Amino acid sequence: MKTTAITRRLSDLGGAKWGLHFRAQELAAQGRDIVQLTIGEPDSPPPAALIDAAADAMRAGRTAYSKGEGEDGLRDALAQRYAARIGRAVTPAQVMCFPGTQTALYAVLMGVAEAGCEVLVGDPMYATYEGVVRASGADMVPVPLHADNGFRLNARDLAARITPRSRAILLNTPHNPTGAVLTRADLQAIGQVALDHDLWIISDEVYDELIHDDSEFVSPLSLPELADRTIVVSSISKSHAAPGFRSGWCIGPEAFTAALLPLSETMLFGNQPFIADMTELAIRQGSEVAPAMRTRFAARARTLADRLDNESPLRVLPPSAGMFAMINVAATGMDGETYAHHLLEHAGVAVMPGASFGATLTDWVRLALTAPDDDIARACDRMVAHANSLMAQPA
């Protein structure tokens, strides 16, 4: 039986890049003591008030069909939230609700790109970006992000890869996997490239409430000159420790959301009203769990850097946001893939090879900061001993 072109475009984007994670689970199931730091999920449960709100809404009969663009109360809450953030009006007509950021990204990419187009994406990148670009029929153009620039997208590197086929720039700020946060100056320079070449800017901002220490978050939506070409996607998955609720949205120009509505209706025929009610409460009240999460993640990153930088040849790039830290392993003489597998098998610590997220992270691994402090401490002990044992071996 034949399948369609989209299935062929996505056929090589399976779970191979998560092979080390699956191997760690296999070893743990065999009884090995494995510190698992591969996958990042919020280390708090969703606030009880959100669970109660969803349950109360279901009991109140909020289980019927919903509007394709989302429930009015939630869209109004999101419009008010973004207007307060950027300092100018945002209307509910600019808001569309989706089951999570991933679905929002898929719909938005289907709305701005198609076969014959190119979408520029920073490399490294979140694991699903290549899939949502390819699904649209467009080609993904990786733009290297460099460690000496803090893994922030450089406008000159971006401009060098523009072609007549370029249609959109997909940003992720704060960034997964590196924790980089684009500055206002970065966004102004990137925005000028978009203006010069009439490109869309899609900004994935799902980590916007997990900014560490003194870092500052700026959205391209806050720059007036970019407002008519910027589409923001986000959700409550990270900010409210609620990934399983699958509640996200996009914010864009009214003409864009109006054009996207038939696609959304074709995909989803509306969202769940009881989830919308719960999300509206989350947006209007703010997050009671994000402040403590960002404090914990920043503290764990500092612990990691203090231990590994001072006691081993490994070097940590402190994240400015999010729930991961990047570690350069080049001094061990191994690339990140080899190192990660050796660390797992010989020291019982599971981290993700950097190359799983892009070609520019060959010498890096990603470590999740979502494990308890004791696990982070145990991982540091093992990684220090493991790296120093590697250095002690004869060449």
CSV table of C-alpha atoms in Angstrom, one decimal:
chain,number,residue,atom,x,y,z
A,1,MET,CA,0.0,0.0,0.0
A,2,LYS,CA,1.2,3.5,-0.8
A,3,THR,CA,1.6,6.3,1.7
A,4,THR,CA,1.9,10.1,1.1
A,5,ALA,CA,4.8,12.3,0.6
A,6,ILE,CA,4.6,13.7,4.1
A,7,THR,CA,5.2,10.3,5.6
A,8,ARG,CA,8.3,9.9,3.4
A,9,ARG,CA,9.5,13.4,4.4
A,10,LEU,CA,9.3,12.4,8.1
A,11,SER,CA,10.4,8.7,7.8
A,12,ASP,CA,13.9,9.2,9.1
A,13,LEU,CA,12.9,11.4,12.1
A,14,GLY,CA,12.2,8.5,14.5
A,15,GLY,CA,13.6,7.8,17.9
A,16,ALA,CA,17.2,6.9,16.9
A,17,LYS,CA,18.6,10.1,18.4
A,18,TRP,CA,17.1,9.1,21.8
A,19,GLY,CA,19.0,5.8,21.7
A,20,LEU,CA,21.1,6.6,24.8
A,21,HIS,CA,18.0,7.5,26.8
A,22,PHE,CA,16.4,4.1,25.9
A,23,ARG,CA,19.6,2.3,26.8
A,24,ALA,CA,19.7,4.0,30.2
A,25,GLN,CA,16.1,2.9,30.8
A,26,GLU,CA,17.1,-0.6,29.8
A,27,LEU,CA,20.0,-0.7,32.2
A,28,ALA,CA,17.9,0.7,35.1
A,29,ALA,CA,15.3,-2.0,34.5
A,30,GLN,CA,18.1,-4.5,34.8
A,31,GLY,CA,18.9,-3.2,38.3
A,32,ARG,CA,21.8,-0.9,37.4
A,33,ASP,CA,22.1,2.3,39.5
A,34,ILE,CA,21.7,4.9,36.8
A,35,VAL,CA,21.4,8.7,37.4
A,36,GLN,CA,19.1,9.6,34.5
A,37,LEU,CA,19.6,13.1,33.3
A,38,THR,CA,18.5,12.8,29.7
A,39,ILE,CA,14.9,14.0,29.5
A,40,GLY,CA,13.7,17.3,31.0
A,41,GLU,CA,10.3,17.6,32.5
A,42,PRO,CA,9.2,20.0,35.2
A,43,ASP,CA,10.2,18.7,38.6
A,44,SER,CA,6.9,19.9,40.2
A,45,PRO,CA,3.4,18.6,39.8
A,46,PRO,CA,0.8,20.9,38.3
A,47,PRO,CA,-0.7,23.2,40.9
A,48,ALA,CA,-3.7,21.6,42.6
A,49,ALA,CA,-5.9,24.6,41.7
A,50,LEU,CA,-5.5,23.8,38.0
A,51,ILE,CA,-6.5,20.2,38.4
A,52,ASP,CA,-9.5,21.3,40.5
A,53,ALA,CA,-10.4,23.9,37.8
A,54,ALA,CA,-10.4,21.3,35.1
A,55,ALA,CA,-12.4,18.8,37.1
A,56,ASP,CA,-14.9,21.5,38.2
A,57,ALA,CA,-15.3,22.6,34.6
A,58,MET,CA,-16.0,19.0,33.5
A,59,ARG,CA,-18.6,18.5,36.2
A,60,ALA,CA,-20.2,21.8,35.2
A,61,GLY,CA,-20.7,20.5,31.7
A,62,ARG,CA,-17.8,22.1,29.9
A,63,THR,CA,-17.3,19.1,27.7
A,64,ALA,CA,-19.1,20.1,24.5
A,65,TYR,CA,-17.6,21.2,21.2
A,66,SER,CA,-15.4,24.4,21.3
A,67,LYS,CA,-14.7,27.2,18.9
A,68,GLY,CA,-11.9,26.5,16.4
A,69,GLU,CA,-9.8,29.5,17.5
A,70,GLY,CA,-10.3,28.7,21.2
A,71,GLU,CA,-12.6,29.7,24.0
A,72,ASP,CA,-13.3,33.4,24.4
A,73,GLY,CA,-12.2,33.6,28.0
A,74,LEU,CA,-8.8,32.1,27.4
A,75,ARG,CA,-8.2,34.2,24.3
A,76,ASP,CA,-9.0,37.3,26.2
A,77,ALA,CA,-6.7,36.3,29.1
A,78,LEU,CA,-3.8,35.6,26.7
A,79,ALA,CA,-4.4,38.9,24.9
A,80,GLN,CA,-4.3,40.8,28.2
A,81,ARG,CA,-1.1,38.9,29.3
A,82,TYR,CA,0.8,39.7,26.0
A,83,ALA,CA,-0.4,43.3,25.9
A,84,ALA,CA,0.9,43.8,29.4
A,85,ARG,CA,4.2,42.3,28.5
A,86,ILE,CA,4.9,44.2,25.2
A,87,GLY,CA,3.2,47.5,26.2
A,88,ARG,CA,0.7,47.8,23.4
A,89,ALA,CA,-2.7,46.3,22.5
A,90,VAL,CA,-3.1,42.7,21.6
A,91,THR,CA,-6.6,41.6,20.6
A,92,PRO,CA,-8.3,38.2,21.2
A,93,ALA,CA,-8.5,37.9,17.4
A,94,GLN,CA,-4.7,37.6,17.4
A,95,VAL,CA,-4.9,34.5,19.6
A,96,MET,CA,-5.4,30.9,18.6
A,97,CYS,CA,-5.4,28.0,21.0
A,98,PHE,CA,-3.9,24.5,20.3
A,99,PRO,CA,-3.2,21.3,22.2
A,100,GLY,CA,0.4,22.3,23.3
A,101,THR,CA,3.2,24.2,21.6
A,102,GLN,CA,4.0,21.3,19.3
A,103,THR,CA,0.6,21.5,17.6
A,104,ALA,CA,0.8,25.2,17.4
A,105,LEU,CA,4.2,25.0,15.7
A,106,TYR,CA,2.9,22.4,13.3
A,107,ALA,CA,-0.1,24.6,12.3
A,108,VAL,CA,2.0,27.8,12.1
A,109,LEU,CA,4.6,26.2,9.9
A,110,MET,CA,1.8,24.8,7.6
A,111,GLY,CA,0.5,28.3,7.5
A,112,VAL,CA,3.7,30.1,6.4
A,113,ALA,CA,5.8,27.6,4.4
A,114,GLU,CA,5.3,25.0,1.7
A,115,ALA,CA,7.2,23.0,-0.9
A,116,GLY,CA,9.8,25.2,-2.5
A,117,CYS,CA,10.3,27.4,0.6
A,118,GLU,CA,13.1,27.4,3.1
A,119,VAL,CA,12.9,27.9,6.9
A,120,LEU,CA,16.0,29.1,8.7
A,121,VAL,CA,16.6,27.5,12.1
A,122,GLY,CA,19.5,27.8,14.6
A,123,ASP,CA,21.6,24.7,15.0
A,124,PRO,CA,21.5,23.2,17.6
A,125,MET,CA,17.7,23.0,17.9
A,126,TYR,CA,14.9,21.4,19.7
A,127,ALA,CA,14.4,17.8,18.5
A,128,THR,CA,11.1,18.3,16.7
A,129,TYR,CA,11.9,21.4,14.6
A,130,GLU,CA,13.1,19.5,11.6
A,131,GLY,CA,9.9,17.5,11.6
A,132,VAL,CA,7.5,20.5,11.7
A,133,VAL,CA,9.5,22.2,8.9
A,134,ARG,CA,9.6,19.1,6.7
A,135,ALA,CA,6.0,18.4,7.3
A,136,SER,CA,5.1,21.7,5.6
A,137,GLY,CA,7.1,20.6,2.5
A,138,ALA,CA,9.7,23.3,3.1
A,139,ASP,CA,13.4,22.7,3.5
A,140,MET,CA,15.1,23.4,6.8
A,141,VAL,CA,18.3,25.6,6.6
A,142,PRO,CA,20.4,25.2,9.7
A,143,VAL,CA,22.3,28.3,10.9
A,144,PRO,CA,25.2,27.4,13.2
A,145,LEU,CA,25.0,28.7,16.8
A,146,HIS,CA,28.5,29.2,18.2
A,147,ALA,CA,29.6,28.6,21.8
A,148,ASP,CA,31.8,31.8,21.7
A,149,ASN,CA,28.6,33.8,21.2
A,150,GLY,CA,26.8,31.9,24.0
A,151,PHE,CA,24.8,29.9,21.4
A,152,ARG,CA,22.8,33.0,20.5
A,153,LEU,CA,21.8,33.4,16.8
A,154,ASN,CA,24.1,35.8,15.0
A,155,ALA,CA,22.3,38.0,12.4
A,156,ARG,CA,25.4,37.9,10.1
A,157,ASP,CA,25.3,34.1,10.0
A,158,LEU,CA,21.6,34.2,9.3
A,159,ALA,CA,21.9,36.7,6.5
A,160,ALA,CA,24.6,34.6,4.8
A,161,ARG,CA,22.1,31.8,4.4
A,162,ILE,CA,19.2,33.8,2.9
A,163,THR,CA,18.1,32.8,-0.6
A,164,PRO,CA,15.1,33.7,-2.8
A,165,ARG,CA,13.4,30.6,-1.3
A,166,SER,CA,13.6,31.9,2.3
A,167,ARG,CA,10.2,32.3,3.9
A,168,ALA,CA,10.6,32.2,7.7
A,169,ILE,CA,13.0,32.3,10.6
A,170,LEU,CA,12.2,29.9,13.5
A,171,LEU,CA,13.6,31.2,16.8
A,172,ASN,CA,13.7,29.5,20.2
A,173,THR,CA,14.3,31.9,23.0
A,174,PRO,CA,14.9,30.8,25.7
A,175,HIS,CA,16.7,28.1,23.8
A,176,ASN,CA,16.5,24.3,24.2
A,177,PRO,CA,19.0,22.7,24.5
A,178,THR,CA,21.6,25.4,25.4
A,179,GLY,CA,19.6,27.8,27.7
A,180,ALA,CA,20.6,30.8,25.6
A,181,VAL,CA,18.4,33.9,25.7
A,182,LEU,CA,18.4,36.3,22.8
A,183,THR,CA,19.0,39.9,23.7
A,184,ARG,CA,17.1,43.0,22.5
A,185,ALA,CA,20.1,43.8,20.3
A,186,ASP,CA,20.1,40.3,18.9
A,187,LEU,CA,16.5,40.5,18.0
A,188,GLN,CA,16.8,43.9,16.5
A,189,ALA,CA,19.6,42.6,14.2
A,190,ILE,CA,17.7,39.4,13.3
A,191,GLY,CA,14.5,41.5,12.8
A,192,GLN,CA,16.4,43.7,10.3
A,193,VAL,CA,17.3,40.6,8.3
A,194,ALA,CA,13.6,39.6,8.3
A,195,LEU,CA,12.6,43.1,7.2
A,196,ASP,CA,15.2,43.2,4.5
A,197,HIS,CA,14.0,39.9,3.0
A,198,ASP,CA,10.3,40.0,3.9
A,199,LEU,CA,10.4,36.9,6.2
A,200,TRP,CA,8.1,35.7,8.9
A,201,ILE,CA,9.6,35.3,12.4
A,202,ILE,CA,8.2,32.4,14.5
A,203,SER,CA,9.3,32.6,18.1
A,204,ASP,CA,9.0,29.5,20.4
A,205,GLU,CA,8.9,31.0,23.9
A,206,VAL,CA,7.8,28.0,26.0
A,207,TYR,CA,10.6,28.7,28.6
A,208,ASP,CA,9.9,32.4,29.0
A,209,GLU,CA,9.1,32.0,32.7
A,210,LEU,CA,12.2,30.0,33.5
A,211,ILE,CA,14.7,32.8,33.2
A,212,HIS,CA,17.7,32.3,35.6
A,213,ASP,CA,19.2,34.9,37.9
A,214,ASP,CA,19.7,38.3,36.2
A,215,SER,CA,19.0,37.3,32.6
A,216,GLU,CA,16.3,39.3,30.8
A,217,PHE,CA,13.7,37.9,28.4
A,218,VAL,CA,12.7,39.9,25.3
A,219,SER,CA,10.3,38.7,22.7
A,220,PRO,CA,10.4,39.8,19.1
A,221,LEU,CA,6.7,40.6,19.5
A,222,SER,CA,7.7,43.5,21.8
A,223,LEU,CA,9.5,45.3,18.9
A,224,PRO,CA,6.9,47.4,17.1
A,225,GLU,CA,8.7,47.2,13.7
A,226,LEU,CA,8.4,43.4,13.8
A,227,ALA,CA,4.8,43.1,15.1
A,228,ASP,CA,3.2,42.4,11.7
A,229,ARG,CA,5.6,39.5,10.9
A,230,THR,CA,6.0,37.8,14.3
A,231,ILE,CA,4.1,34.7,15.4
A,232,VAL,CA,4.7,33.6,19.0
A,233,VAL,CA,4.0,30.0,20.2
A,234,SER,CA,4.0,28.9,23.8
A,235,SER,CA,2.0,26.8,26.4
A,236,ILE,CA,1.6,26.1,30.1
A,237,SER,CA,3.7,22.9,29.8
A,238,LYS,CA,6.8,24.4,31.4
A,239,SER,CA,5.6,27.6,33.2
A,240,HIS,CA,2.9,25.7,35.1
A,241,ALA,CA,4.5,22.2,35.2
A,242,ALA,CA,1.5,20.9,33.1
A,243,PRO,CA,2.9,19.2,30.0
A,244,GLY,CA,0.3,16.5,30.0
A,245,PHE,CA,-2.6,18.9,29.8
A,246,ARG,CA,-1.5,19.8,26.2
A,247,SER,CA,-2.6,23.5,26.3
A,248,GLY,CA,-0.8,26.0,24.1
A,249,TRP,CA,-1.4,28.9,21.7
A,250,CYS,CA,-0.1,31.2,19.0
A,251,ILE,CA,-0.2,35.0,18.9
A,252,GLY,CA,0.1,36.6,15.5
A,253,PRO,CA,-1.3,39.3,13.2
A,254,GLU,CA,-5.1,39.2,12.9
A,255,ALA,CA,-4.8,38.5,9.2
A,256,PHE,CA,-2.6,35.5,9.8
A,257,THR,CA,-4.8,34.0,12.5
A,258,ALA,CA,-7.9,34.5,10.3
A,259,ALA,CA,-6.1,32.7,7.5
A,260,LEU,CA,-5.0,29.9,9.8
A,261,LEU,CA,-8.4,29.2,11.3
A,262,PRO,CA,-9.7,26.9,8.5
A,263,LEU,CA,-6.5,24.8,8.9
A,264,SER,CA,-7.0,24.6,12.7
A,265,GLU,CA,-10.6,23.7,12.3
A,266,THR,CA,-9.7,21.0,9.8
A,267,MET,CA,-7.1,19.6,12.1
A,268,LEU,CA,-8.8,19.8,15.5
A,269,PHE,CA,-12.4,21.0,15.2
A,270,GLY,CA,-11.8,22.9,18.4
A,271,ASN,CA,-10.2,22.3,21.8
A,272,GLN,CA,-11.5,21.0,25.1
A,273,PRO,CA,-13.5,23.7,27.0
A,274,PHE,CA,-12.6,22.4,30.4
A,275,ILE,CA,-8.8,22.6,29.5
A,276,ALA,CA,-9.4,26.1,28.3
A,277,ASP,CA,-11.1,27.1,31.6
A,278,MET,CA,-8.1,25.6,33.5
A,279,THR,CA,-5.6,27.4,31.3
A,280,GLU,CA,-7.5,30.7,31.6
A,281,LEU,CA,-7.1,30.4,35.4
A,282,ALA,CA,-3.4,29.6,35.0
A,283,ILE,CA,-2.9,32.7,32.8
A,284,ARG,CA,-4.9,35.1,34.9
A,285,GLN,CA,-3.4,34.0,38.2
A,286,GLY,CA,0.2,33.5,37.0
A,287,SER,CA,2.4,30.5,37.9
A,288,GLU,CA,2.9,29.5,41.5
A,289,VAL,CA,5.5,26.9,40.6
A,290,ALA,CA,7.8,28.7,38.0
A,291,PRO,CA,9.7,30.9,40.5
A,292,ALA,CA,10.8,27.9,42.6
A,293,MET,CA,11.6,25.9,39.5
A,294,ARG,CA,13.9,28.5,38.0
A,295,THR,CA,15.6,29.0,41.3
A,296,ARG,CA,16.3,25.3,41.6
A,297,PHE,CA,17.5,24.9,38.0
A,298,ALA,CA,19.8,27.9,38.3
A,299,ALA,CA,21.3,26.6,41.6
A,300,ARG,CA,21.8,23.1,40.1
A,301,ALA,CA,23.6,24.7,37.1
A,302,ARG,CA,25.9,26.6,39.4
A,303,THR,CA,26.6,23.4,41.4
A,304,LEU,CA,27.4,21.6,38.1
A,305,ALA,CA,29.7,24.3,36.9
A,306,ASP,CA,31.5,24.6,40.2
A,307,ARG,CA,32.2,20.9,40.5
A,308,LEU,CA,33.0,20.0,36.9
A,309,ASP,CA,35.0,23.1,36.0
A,310,ASN,CA,37.1,23.0,39.1
A,311,GLU,CA,37.6,19.3,39.5
A,312,SER,CA,37.7,17.9,36.0
A,313,PRO,CA,38.6,18.7,32.4
A,314,LEU,CA,34.9,19.1,31.6
A,315,ARG,CA,33.6,22.6,31.0
A,316,VAL,CA,30.0,23.8,31.7
A,317,LEU,CA,28.3,26.6,29.8
A,318,PRO,CA,25.9,28.0,32.4
A,319,PRO,CA,22.4,28.4,31.0
A,320,SER,CA,20.6,31.7,31.1
A,321,ALA,CA,17.2,30.0,31.3
A,322,GLY,CA,15.4,26.6,31.0
A,323,MET,CA,16.1,23.2,32.5
A,324,PHE,CA,19.3,22.0,30.8
A,325,ALA,CA,23.0,22.6,30.9
A,326,MET,CA,25.6,22.0,28.2
A,327,ILE,CA,28.9,20.4,29.0
A,328,ASN,CA,31.9,20.5,26.6
A,329,VAL,CA,33.7,17.2,26.7
A,330,ALA,CA,36.4,17.8,24.1
A,331,ALA,CA,39.3,17.6,26.6
A,332,THR,CA,38.5,14.0,27.2
A,333,GLY,CA,39.5,13.2,23.6
A,334,MET,CA,36.1,11.9,22.9
A,335,ASP,CA,33.2,13.4,20.9
A,336,GLY,CA,29.9,13.9,22.7
A,337,GLU,CA,28.3,10.7,21.4
A,338,THR,CA,31.2,8.5,22.4
A,339,TYR,CA,31.6,10.2,25.7
A,340,ALA,CA,27.9,9.9,26.6
A,341,HIS,CA,27.8,6.2,25.9
A,342,HIS,CA,31.1,5.6,27.8
A,343,LEU,CA,29.8,7.6,30.8
A,344,LEU,CA,26.6,5.6,30.9
A,345,GLU,CA,28.2,2.2,30.6
A,346,HIS,CA,31.2,2.9,32.9
A,347,ALA,CA,29.9,5.5,35.4
A,348,GLY,CA,26.1,5.0,35.4
A,349,VAL,CA,25.2,8.6,34.4
A,350,ALA,CA,22.8,9.2,31.4
A,351,VAL,CA,23.1,12.5,29.5
A,352,MET,CA,22.2,13.3,26.0
A,353,PRO,CA,24.8,13.5,23.2
A,354,GLY,CA,24.8,17.1,21.9
A,355,ALA,CA,24.7,15.8,18.3
A,356,SER,CA,21.2,14.7,18.9
A,357,PHE,CA,20.2,18.4,18.7
A,358,GLY,CA,22.4,19.5,15.8
A,359,ALA,CA,25.8,19.3,14.0
A,360,THR,CA,27.4,22.1,16.0
A,361,LEU,CA,27.3,20.2,19.3
A,362,THR,CA,29.7,17.4,18.3
A,363,ASP,CA,31.9,18.1,21.4
A,364,TRP,CA,29.0,18.6,23.8
A,365,VAL,CA,26.5,16.7,25.9
A,366,ARG,CA,23.2,18.0,27.4
A,367,LEU,CA,22.3,17.4,31.1
A,368,ALA,CA,18.8,17.8,32.5
A,369,LEU,CA,18.6,20.0,35.7
A,370,THR,CA,15.3,18.6,36.6
A,371,ALA,CA,16.6,15.7,38.8
A,372,PRO,CA,16.7,16.2,42.6
A,373,ASP,CA,19.7,17.9,44.1
A,374,ASP,CA,21.1,14.6,45.5
A,375,ASP,CA,21.0,13.1,42.0
A,376,ILE,CA,22.9,16.1,40.6
A,377,ALA,CA,25.5,15.7,43.3
A,378,ARG,CA,25.9,12.0,42.6
A,379,ALA,CA,26.2,12.7,38.9
A,380,CYS,CA,28.9,15.3,39.6
A,381,ASP,CA,30.8,12.8,41.7
A,382,ARG,CA,30.7,10.2,39.0
A,383,MET,CA,31.4,12.5,36.1
A,384,VAL,CA,34.5,14.0,37.9
A,385,ALA,CA,35.9,10.6,38.7
A,386,HIS,CA,35.1,9.3,35.2
A,387,ALA,CA,36.6,12.3,33.3
A,388,ASN,CA,39.8,12.2,35.5
A,389,SER,CA,40.2,8.5,34.9
A,390,LEU,CA,40.0,9.1,31.1
A,391,MET,CA,42.7,11.8,31.4
A,392,ALA,CA,44.9,9.4,33.4
A,393,GLN,CA,44.9,6.7,30.7
A,394,PRO,CA,48.0,6.6,28.5
A,395,ALA,CA,47.5,8.1,25.0
